[in-house]
Coordinates of C-alpha atoms in Angstrom, one line a residue:
S1 CA 14.4 8.4 -54.6
L2 CA 11.4 10.4 -54.5
V3 CA 8.5 9.8 -56.9
G4 CA 8.0 12.2 -59.4
E5 CA 4.6 12.9 -61.4
I6 CA 4.6 13.5 -65.2
V7 CA 2.0 15.9 -66.2
V8 CA 1.4 16.7 -69.9
T9 CA 1.1 20.6 -70.6
R10 CA 0.0 21.2 -74.0
K11 CA -0.6 17.8 -75.8
E12 CA -3.4 15.2 -75.8
W13 CA -0.9 12.5 -75.8
Y14 CA 2.0 11.8 -73.6
D15 CA 4.2 10.5 -76.4
W16 CA 7.9 11.3 -77.8
E17 CA 7.3 14.9 -78.5
A18 CA 5.8 15.6 -74.9
K19 CA 8.9 13.8 -73.5
Y20 CA 11.6 15.5 -75.1
E21 CA 10.4 18.9 -76.6
E22 CA 10.8 21.7 -74.3
G23 CA 7.6 23.0 -72.2
E24 CA 5.5 19.9 -73.3
M25 CA 5.5 18.2 -69.9
D26 CA 6.3 19.0 -66.5
L27 CA 8.1 16.9 -63.7
V28 CA 6.4 17.5 -60.3
I29 CA 8.9 16.4 -57.6
P30 CA 7.6 15.0 -55.1
A31 CA 4.6 13.7 -56.8
R32 CA 1.2 14.9 -55.4
I33 CA 0.0 11.9 -53.9
T34 CA -0.5 10.6 -50.4
D35 CA 2.4 9.2 -48.4
E36 CA 0.8 5.9 -48.6
Q37 CA 0.4 6.1 -52.1
T38 CA 4.0 7.1 -52.4
E39 CA 5.5 4.2 -50.3
R40 CA 3.1 1.7 -52.2
V41 CA 4.6 3.1 -55.6
Q42 CA 8.0 2.6 -54.2
Q43 CA 7.3 -1.0 -52.9
L44 CA 5.7 -2.0 -56.2
A45 CA 8.6 -0.5 -58.2
V46 CA 11.3 -2.7 -56.3
Q47 CA 8.8 -5.6 -56.5
A48 CA 8.8 -5.3 -60.4
F49 CA 12.6 -4.8 -60.7
V50 CA 13.3 -8.0 -58.6
A51 CA 10.6 -10.1 -59.9
T52 CA 11.8 -9.4 -63.5
E53 CA 15.3 -10.1 -62.6
C54 CA 16.6 -6.6 -63.7
E55 CA 20.2 -5.6 -63.2
G56 CA 21.7 -2.1 -63.1
I57 CA 19.0 0.6 -63.5
A58 CA 15.5 0.9 -64.2
R59 CA 12.6 3.4 -64.0
V60 CA 9.0 2.1 -63.0
D61 CA 6.3 4.1 -64.2
C62 CA 2.8 3.6 -62.6
F63 CA -0.3 5.1 -62.7
V64 CA -2.4 6.3 -59.3
R65 CA -6.3 6.1 -60.0
D66 CA -8.6 8.3 -58.0
D67 CA -9.5 5.4 -56.0
G68 CA -5.9 5.3 -54.8
E69 CA -5.2 2.1 -56.5
V70 CA -1.5 2.0 -57.8
L71 CA -0.8 0.3 -61.2
I72 CA 2.5 -0.5 -62.8
N73 CA 2.5 1.0 -66.3
E74 CA 6.0 0.0 -67.4
L75 CA 9.2 -1.0 -66.3
N76 CA 11.9 0.8 -68.1
T77 CA 15.2 -0.9 -67.9
M78 CA 17.1 1.5 -69.8
P79 CA 15.7 4.9 -69.0
G80 CA 17.1 8.1 -70.2
F81 CA 20.3 9.1 -68.6
T82 CA 21.0 12.6 -69.6
A83 CA 21.2 15.4 -67.0
T84 CA 17.9 16.5 -68.1
S85 CA 16.1 13.2 -67.9
V86 CA 13.2 12.3 -65.6
Y87 CA 15.6 9.6 -64.1
A88 CA 18.4 12.0 -63.3
K89 CA 16.0 15.0 -62.3
L90 CA 14.4 12.3 -59.8
F91 CA 17.8 11.6 -58.2
E92 CA 18.8 15.2 -58.3
A93 CA 15.8 16.0 -56.4
S94 CA 16.7 13.4 -53.9
G95 CA 19.9 14.7 -53.1
L96 CA 22.1 12.6 -55.6
P97 CA 23.5 15.0 -58.2
Y98 CA 23.9 13.5 -61.9
A99 CA 27.9 13.3 -61.5
E100 CA 27.6 11.2 -58.4
L101 CA 24.8 9.3 -60.1
L102 CA 27.0 8.3 -63.1
E103 CA 30.0 7.5 -60.7
R104 CA 27.7 5.3 -58.6
T105 CA 26.3 3.4 -61.8
I106 CA 29.9 2.9 -63.4
E107 CA 31.1 1.6 -60.1
R108 CA 28.4 -0.7 -59.5
G109 CA 28.9 -2.1 -63.2
R110 CA 32.3 -2.7 -62.5
S111 CA 32.1 -4.4 -59.2
R112 CA 29.7 -6.6 -60.9
A113 CA 31.8 -7.3 -63.7
D114 CA 35.0 -8.0 -61.5
A115 CA 32.9 -10.4 -59.4
G116 CA 31.9 -12.1 -62.9
L117 CA 28.1 -11.5 -62.1
H118 CA 27.2 -10.0 -65.4
G119 CA 24.5 -12.1 -66.9
S120 CA 24.8 -14.5 -64.0
R121 CA 21.4 -15.2 -63.6
G122 CA 21.5 -17.8 -66.4
G123 CA 18.6 -16.4 -68.4
P124 CA 18.3 -15.7 -72.2
D125 CA 20.3 -12.8 -73.4
P126 CA 17.8 -10.3 -74.7
L127 CA 20.4 -8.4 -76.7
R128 CA 21.0 -11.6 -78.6
G129 CA 17.2 -11.8 -79.6
Q130 CA 16.8 -15.0 -77.4
T131 CA 13.9 -13.9 -75.4
P132 CA 10.3 -14.2 -77.0
R133 CA 8.3 -11.5 -76.7
P134 CA 4.7 -12.3 -75.6
A135 CA 2.2 -12.1 -78.6
N136 CA 0.1 -9.6 -76.8
R137 CA 1.1 -7.1 -74.5
P138 CA -1.2 -6.7 -71.3
A139 CA -4.2 -4.2 -71.8
A140 CA -3.7 -0.6 -70.6
P141 CA -5.5 0.6 -67.6
A142 CA -9.3 1.6 -67.9
G143 CA -9.5 4.7 -69.4
V144 CA -6.1 4.8 -71.0
R145 CA -5.6 4.1 -74.6
R146 CA -2.2 2.8 -75.9
E147 CA -2.5 3.7 -79.6
A148 CA -4.6 5.5 -82.0
A149 CA -4.2 6.8 -85.4
G150 CA -0.8 5.3 -85.7
R151 CA 0.5 7.1 -82.7
T152 CA 1.9 5.4 -79.6
G153 CA 1.8 6.9 -76.1
Y154 CA -0.7 7.8 -73.3
R155 CA -3.4 10.2 -73.6
S156 CA -3.1 13.1 -71.2
D157 CA -6.8 12.6 -69.9
V158 CA -5.2 10.1 -67.8
A159 CA -5.0 12.9 -65.5
R160 CA -8.6 13.1 -65.1
S161 CA -8.7 9.5 -64.0
G162 CA -5.4 9.4 -62.0
R163 CA -1.8 10.2 -62.0
F164 CA 1.1 9.3 -64.0
L165 CA 4.4 8.4 -62.0
A166 CA 7.9 7.6 -62.4
A167 CA 9.9 6.0 -59.9
P168 CA 13.7 5.3 -60.7
L169 CA 15.7 2.7 -59.1
L170 CA 19.6 2.4 -58.7
P171 CA 20.4 -0.7 -56.4
L172 CA 23.2 -0.3 -54.0

């Protein structure tokens, strides 16, 4: 799909309120980055999906620094999936309407279940708590703080040192 750029409009932090309250963020589609950066974001998104053995859907959030370097921020294996979510909006802008996105996702799941592929990778089941979490999560990119004063999110001043992007994935 197209890559989108998340722009915080009124808040200092990109947090829950910025994501879900009306008017707190804008989604710019396509992202205001070069074709080469777009290609790199999409390439890294697919590589992250494959490397972490994801199945189903995902959204990979990235930063593009002013020097052009693309950094993966997170791989969201269960992104918001309403008609107004970033995931759905990016596919809609790419020519895949929400209803068709739902149909494809359901059909993909049914096909995998019918083929006995659910959980076929042989790894631990994260829903049953068998996957240990790392003691320390990786450091945020330079100039970006993950937490402050009990809040979790990303400071909106990341826009001064780069762009915050989202790239959804729906394997065929």
